Amino acid sequence: MFFTLITGGAGYIGTHTLIELSSAGFNFIVYDNLSNSSEKSLEKVKKIIKKDIFFINGDVRNKKKLREVFTNYNIDSVIHFAGLKSVAESVQNPLKYYDNNVVGTLKLLEVMQEFNCKKFVFSSSATVYSKVDIEKATPLNELSPTGKTTNPYGSSKYMIENILKDLYISDNSFKIAILRYFNPIGAHKSGIIGENPNGIPNNLMPLITQVAIGKRKTLKIYGSDYDTHDGTCIRDYIHVVDLANAHVKAIKYLNSKNDKFHPLCINLGTGKGYSVLDVIKVFENISGQKIPFDFADRRDGDIPECYADPSFAKEIIGWEAKKTLEQMCEDSWQWQSNNIDGY
Ligand code: NAD
Ligand code: UFG
């Protein structure tokens, strides 16, 4: 029996992807060091998929442990979610981010190569697009300028993309899909899994839901004078279940004989941009909760607009986002209100 190894599978996007992989009939093994998650998330996934999950508590930098996994199981592909993702923390502790994200990916790829496992799906980010160049160039397509990243987190993703491109040049039996996520929000419709940030969240939606539930008094909106329809920044929010489905399509593409882009690099977004105030308004309508907010200074590194041209994903892997901002808000709110303290 063949397995797909899911690194970081206990995390937010990983858990949602397990459900979609399971309904598509894939066998998988979760490999996660639980540095930003807990096994409780996997217990919930088991309830949803009504199946057991093979879980190995391990770090992707631990080659000995990875070798054991590749020795004991027939792994033919890897979806690599494992990584640290806080922009602010990466600025304070860049070495931690380069070690975990870049070194972690290198070790994993080395072991894959040793075991002749060559199919690899990588969680990249819209953050690889060059902020200085894209201020006014949205929607972003896969050929938009990349690289002038503004923080170590973004640089780690950009470095890994380049490593993957070089790896393919050296060994064209590798089949690689680089997925650039825009802004994932929302949760599974069951309301029992969702985003579970440690400490103070950095991202907009968990902050909105924590204000709605009464954990925080107000939301700070960073900037009210951007050149957008209401002065607040515009982003491409995408439902995490849509995002999860794209991973199934990406693996199927790598498994197919007519894969022609190496590495395949695609945007995962809806193609629609919403401002911070738009999101608050929709969330208030859906939840019936008022979100008190204050305007604060612009946040360093933010750009006015960032949204995807997702047409390449549709053309090549037959994927497009289906869920609306209303559904994203509804599902985020259901998860938060059912699980006030997360897992
Ligand atoms: P998450 O923190 O919920 O999940 C990441 C998982 O990886 C966690 O379970 C964590 O314990 C695990 N992990 C981290 N370092 C590890 C290591 N060295 N070895 C083994 N496991 C390790 O984050 P997420 O939102 O699910 O993100 C998944 C991936 O998608 C990350 O690589 C992230 O950078 C990328 N991404 C996320 C977003 C977003 O907004 N959520 C946007 C773009 C890209
Ligand atoms: N925002 C606020 N107040 C907050 C938090 C956020 O106004 O308290 C605003 C931000 O200024 C931005 C928008 O809400 O305009 C979205 O901010 P997020 O932090 O949720 O998301 P970002 O677009 O900054 O970044 C996210 C992830 C990155 C990823 C990027 C990809 O955090 O990891 O999307 O586009 F790389």
CSV table of N, CA, C and O and ligand atoms in Angstrom, one decimal, residues 7-15 31-38 41 58-61 80-86 99-101 104 122-127 153 157 179-185 195-196 203 243 247, ligand 1:
chain,number,residue,atom,x,y,z
A,7,THR,N,3.6,16.2,6.3
A,7,THR,CA,4.3,16.9,7.4
A,7,THR,C,3.5,18.0,7.8
A,7,THR,O,2.8,18.7,7.0
A,8,GLY,N,3.5,18.3,9.1
A,8,GLY,CA,2.7,19.4,9.6
A,8,GLY,C,1.2,19.1,9.5
A,8,GLY,O,0.4,20.1,9.6
A,9,GLY,N,0.8,17.9,9.5
A,9,GLY,CA,-0.6,17.5,9.2
A,9,GLY,C,-1.5,17.7,10.4
A,9,GLY,O,-2.7,17.6,10.3
A,10,ALA,N,-0.9,18.0,11.6
A,10,ALA,CA,-1.8,18.3,12.8
A,10,ALA,C,-2.2,19.8,12.8
A,10,ALA,O,-3.0,20.2,13.7
A,11,GLY,N,-1.7,20.6,11.9
A,11,GLY,CA,-1.9,22.0,12.0
A,11,GLY,C,-3.2,22.4,11.3
A,11,GLY,O,-4.0,21.6,10.9
A,12,TYR,N,-3.4,23.7,11.1
A,12,TYR,CA,-4.7,24.3,10.6
A,12,TYR,C,-5.0,23.8,9.2
A,12,TYR,O,-6.0,23.1,8.9
A,13,ILE,N,-4.1,24.0,8.2
A,13,ILE,CA,-4.4,23.6,6.9
A,13,ILE,C,-4.2,22.1,6.7
A,13,ILE,O,-5.0,21.5,6.0
A,14,GLY,N,-3.3,21.6,7.4
A,14,GLY,CA,-3.0,20.1,7.3
A,14,GLY,C,-4.2,19.3,7.7
A,14,GLY,O,-4.7,18.4,7.0
A,15,THR,N,-4.9,19.6,8.8
A,15,THR,CA,-6.0,18.8,9.3
A,15,THR,C,-7.1,18.9,8.3
A,15,THR,O,-7.8,17.9,8.0
A,31,TYR,N,3.1,13.4,10.0
A,31,TYR,CA,4.4,13.6,10.7
A,31,TYR,C,4.5,15.0,11.1
A,31,TYR,O,4.5,15.9,10.3
A,32,ASP,N,4.5,15.2,12.5
A,32,ASP,CA,4.4,16.5,13.0
A,32,ASP,C,5.1,16.6,14.3
A,32,ASP,O,5.0,15.6,15.1
A,33,ASN,N,5.9,17.7,14.6
A,33,ASN,CA,6.5,17.7,16.0
A,33,ASN,C,5.6,18.4,17.0
A,33,ASN,O,6.1,18.7,18.1
A,34,LEU,N,4.4,18.8,16.6
A,34,LEU,CA,3.4,19.4,17.5
A,34,LEU,C,3.9,20.7,18.1
A,34,LEU,O,3.5,21.1,19.2
A,35,SER,N,4.9,21.4,17.4
A,35,SER,CA,5.4,22.7,18.0
A,35,SER,C,4.3,23.8,17.9
A,35,SER,O,4.3,24.7,18.7
A,36,ASN,N,3.3,23.6,17.0
A,36,ASN,CA,2.3,24.6,16.9
A,36,ASN,C,0.9,23.9,16.8
A,36,ASN,O,0.0,24.4,16.2
A,37,SER,N,0.8,22.8,17.4
A,37,SER,CA,-0.5,22.0,17.3
A,37,SER,C,-0.5,21.0,18.4
A,37,SER,O,0.4,20.9,19.2
A,38,SER,N,-1.6,20.2,18.4
A,38,SER,CA,-1.6,19.1,19.4
A,38,SER,C,-2.3,17.9,18.8
A,38,SER,O,-3.0,18.1,17.8
A,41,SER,N,-6.2,17.8,17.6
A,41,SER,CA,-6.8,18.1,16.3
A,41,SER,C,-6.9,16.8,15.5
A,41,SER,O,-7.9,16.7,14.8
A,58,GLY,N,7.4,13.7,15.1
A,58,GLY,CA,8.8,13.9,14.7
A,58,GLY,C,9.0,15.2,14.0
A,58,GLY,O,8.0,15.9,13.6
A,59,ASP,N,10.3,15.6,14.0
A,59,ASP,CA,10.7,16.9,13.4
A,59,ASP,C,11.2,16.6,12.0
A,59,ASP,O,12.0,15.6,11.8
A,60,VAL,N,10.9,17.5,11.1
A,60,VAL,CA,11.4,17.3,9.7
A,60,VAL,C,12.9,17.4,9.6
A,60,VAL,O,13.5,17.0,8.7
A,61,ARG,N,13.5,18.0,10.7
A,61,ARG,CA,15.0,18.1,10.7
A,61,ARG,C,15.7,16.9,11.2
A,61,ARG,O,16.9,16.8,11.1
A,80,HIS,N,4.1,18.9,2.2
A,80,HIS,CA,5.0,19.5,3.2
A,80,HIS,C,4.4,20.8,3.7
A,80,HIS,O,4.7,21.9,3.2
A,81,PHE,N,3.6,20.6,4.8
A,81,PHE,CA,3.0,21.8,5.5
A,81,PHE,C,3.9,22.3,6.6
A,81,PHE,O,3.8,23.4,7.0
A,82,ALA,N,4.7,21.4,7.1
A,82,ALA,CA,5.5,21.7,8.4
A,82,ALA,C,6.3,23.0,8.2
A,82,ALA,O,7.1,23.1,7.3
A,83,GLY,N,6.1,23.9,9.1
A,83,GLY,CA,6.8,25.2,9.0
A,83,GLY,C,6.3,26.1,10.0
A,83,GLY,O,5.2,25.9,10.5
A,84,LEU,N,7.1,27.1,10.3
A,84,LEU,CA,6.7,28.2,11.3
A,84,LEU,C,6.2,29.3,10.4
A,84,LEU,O,6.7,29.5,9.3
A,85,LYS,N,5.2,30.0,10.9
A,85,LYS,CA,4.5,31.0,10.0
A,85,LYS,C,4.2,32.4,10.5
A,85,LYS,O,3.5,33.1,9.9
A,86,SER,N,4.8,32.7,11.7
A,86,SER,CA,4.6,34.1,12.2
A,86,SER,C,5.6,35.1,11.6
A,86,SER,O,6.8,35.0,11.9
A,99,ASP,N,16.2,27.9,10.1
A,99,ASP,CA,16.5,26.5,10.5
A,99,ASP,C,15.3,25.6,10.3
A,99,ASP,O,15.3,24.6,9.7
A,100,ASN,N,14.2,26.0,10.9
A,100,ASN,CA,13.0,25.2,10.9
A,100,ASN,C,12.5,25.0,9.4
A,100,ASN,O,12.2,23.9,9.0
A,101,ASN,N,12.3,26.1,8.7
A,101,ASN,CA,11.7,26.1,7.4
A,101,ASN,C,12.6,25.6,6.3
A,101,ASN,O,12.3,24.7,5.6
A,104,GLY,N,14.8,22.4,7.6
A,104,GLY,CA,13.8,21.3,7.7
A,104,GLY,C,13.4,20.8,6.3
A,104,GLY,O,13.4,19.5,6.1
A,122,PHE,N,4.4,21.6,-2.0
A,122,PHE,CA,5.0,22.5,-1.0
A,122,PHE,C,4.0,23.7,-0.7
A,122,PHE,O,3.5,24.3,-1.6
A,123,SER,N,3.9,24.0,0.6
A,123,SER,CA,3.1,25.1,1.1
A,123,SER,C,3.8,26.4,1.0
A,123,SER,O,4.6,26.7,1.9
A,124,SER,N,3.7,27.1,-0.1
A,124,SER,CA,4.3,28.4,-0.2
A,124,SER,C,3.3,29.5,0.1
A,124,SER,O,2.2,29.2,0.6
A,125,SER,N,3.6,30.7,-0.3
A,125,SER,CA,2.7,31.8,0.2
A,125,SER,C,2.8,33.0,-0.8
A,125,SER,O,3.8,33.2,-1.5
A,126,ALA,N,1.7,33.7,-0.8
A,126,ALA,CA,1.7,35.0,-1.6
A,126,ALA,C,2.8,35.9,-1.2
A,126,ALA,O,3.1,36.9,-1.9
A,127,THR,N,3.3,35.7,0.0
A,127,THR,CA,4.4,36.5,0.6
A,127,THR,C,5.6,36.5,-0.3
A,127,THR,O,6.5,37.4,-0.2
A,153,TYR,N,10.4,35.1,7.3
A,153,TYR,CA,9.4,34.1,7.0
A,153,TYR,C,9.2,34.1,5.5
A,153,TYR,O,9.3,33.0,4.9
A,157,LYS,N,10.3,31.1,2.5
A,157,LYS,CA,9.5,30.4,1.5
A,157,LYS,C,10.1,30.6,0.1
A,157,LYS,O,10.1,29.7,-0.7
A,179,LEU,N,2.6,25.5,-4.1
A,179,LEU,CA,1.3,26.2,-4.0
A,179,LEU,C,1.4,27.5,-3.2
A,179,LEU,O,1.8,27.5,-2.0
A,180,ARG,N,1.1,28.6,-3.8
A,180,ARG,CA,1.2,29.9,-3.1
A,180,ARG,C,-0.2,30.3,-2.6
A,180,ARG,O,-1.1,30.7,-3.3
A,181,TYR,N,-0.3,30.1,-1.3
A,181,TYR,CA,-1.6,30.4,-0.6
A,181,TYR,C,-1.7,31.9,-0.5
A,181,TYR,O,-0.8,32.6,-0.1
A,182,PHE,N,-3.0,32.4,-0.7
A,182,PHE,CA,-3.2,33.8,-0.3
A,182,PHE,C,-3.7,33.8,1.2
A,182,PHE,O,-2.9,33.4,2.0
A,183,ASN,N,-4.9,34.2,1.6
A,183,ASN,CA,-5.2,34.3,3.0
A,183,ASN,C,-6.2,33.3,3.4
A,183,ASN,O,-7.4,33.6,3.4
A,184,PRO,N,-5.7,32.2,3.9
A,184,PRO,CA,-6.7,31.1,4.3
A,184,PRO,C,-7.4,31.5,5.6
A,184,PRO,O,-6.8,31.9,6.6
A,185,ILE,N,-8.7,31.3,5.6
A,185,ILE,CA,-9.6,31.5,6.8
A,185,ILE,C,-10.7,30.5,6.7
A,185,ILE,O,-10.7,29.6,5.8
A,195,GLU,N,-8.8,26.9,13.0
A,195,GLU,CA,-7.5,27.5,13.3
A,195,GLU,C,-7.4,27.8,14.8
A,195,GLU,O,-8.3,28.3,15.5
A,196,ASN,N,-6.2,27.4,15.4
A,196,ASN,CA,-6.1,27.3,16.8
A,196,ASN,C,-4.8,28.0,17.2
A,196,ASN,O,-3.8,27.4,17.6
A,203,ASN,N,-3.2,37.1,12.7
A,203,ASN,CA,-4.0,37.3,11.5
A,203,ASN,C,-5.4,37.8,11.8
A,203,ASN,O,-5.9,37.7,12.9
A,243,LEU,N,-8.9,25.4,-0.1
A,243,LEU,CA,-7.5,25.3,-0.2
A,243,LEU,C,-7.1,23.8,0.0
A,243,LEU,O,-6.2,23.3,-0.8
A,247,HIS,N,-5.0,20.7,-2.7
A,247,HIS,CA,-3.9,19.8,-2.5
A,247,HIS,C,-4.2,18.4,-3.1
A,247,HIS,O,-3.3,17.7,-3.6
B,1,NAD,P1,0.1,25.5,11.5
B,1,NAD,O1,1.1,26.1,12.4
B,1,NAD,O2,-1.3,25.4,12.0
B,1,NAD,O3,0.6,24.1,11.0
B,1,NAD,C1,2.0,23.8,10.8
B,1,NAD,C2,2.3,22.5,11.4
B,1,NAD,O4,3.7,22.2,11.2
B,1,NAD,C3,2.0,22.5,13.0
B,1,NAD,O5,1.2,21.4,13.3
B,1,NAD,C4,3.5,22.4,13.5
B,1,NAD,O6,3.5,21.7,14.8
B,1,NAD,C5,4.2,21.7,12.4
B,1,NAD,N1,5.6,21.9,12.4
B,1,NAD,C6,6.3,23.1,12.4
B,1,NAD,N2,7.6,22.9,12.3
B,1,NAD,C7,7.8,21.5,12.2
B,1,NAD,C8,9.0,20.7,12.1
B,1,NAD,N3,10.2,21.2,12.1
B,1,NAD,N4,8.8,19.4,12.1
B,1,NAD,C9,7.6,18.8,12.1
B,1,NAD,N5,6.4,19.6,12.2
B,1,NAD,C10,6.6,20.9,12.3
B,1,NAD,O7,0.1,26.4,10.1
B,1,NAD,P2,-0.8,26.3,8.9
B,1,NAD,O8,-1.6,27.6,8.8
B,1,NAD,O9,-1.5,25.0,8.8
B,1,NAD,O10,0.3,26.4,7.7
B,1,NAD,C11,0.8,25.3,7.0
B,1,NAD,C12,1.8,25.7,6.1
B,1,NAD,O11,1.2,26.7,5.1
B,1,NAD,C13,3.0,26.4,6.7
B,1,NAD,O12,4.2,26.0,6.0
B,1,NAD,C14,2.7,27.9,6.4
B,1,NAD,O13,3.9,28.6,6.3
B,1,NAD,C15,2.0,27.8,5.1
B,1,NAD,N6,1.2,29.0,4.9
B,1,NAD,C16,0.2,29.3,5.8
B,1,NAD,C17,-0.6,30.5,5.6
B,1,NAD,C18,-1.6,30.8,6.6
B,1,NAD,O14,-2.0,32.0,6.5
B,1,NAD,N7,-2.1,30.0,7.4
B,1,NAD,C19,-0.4,31.3,4.4
B,1,NAD,C20,0.6,30.9,3.5
B,1,NAD,C21,1.4,29.8,3.7
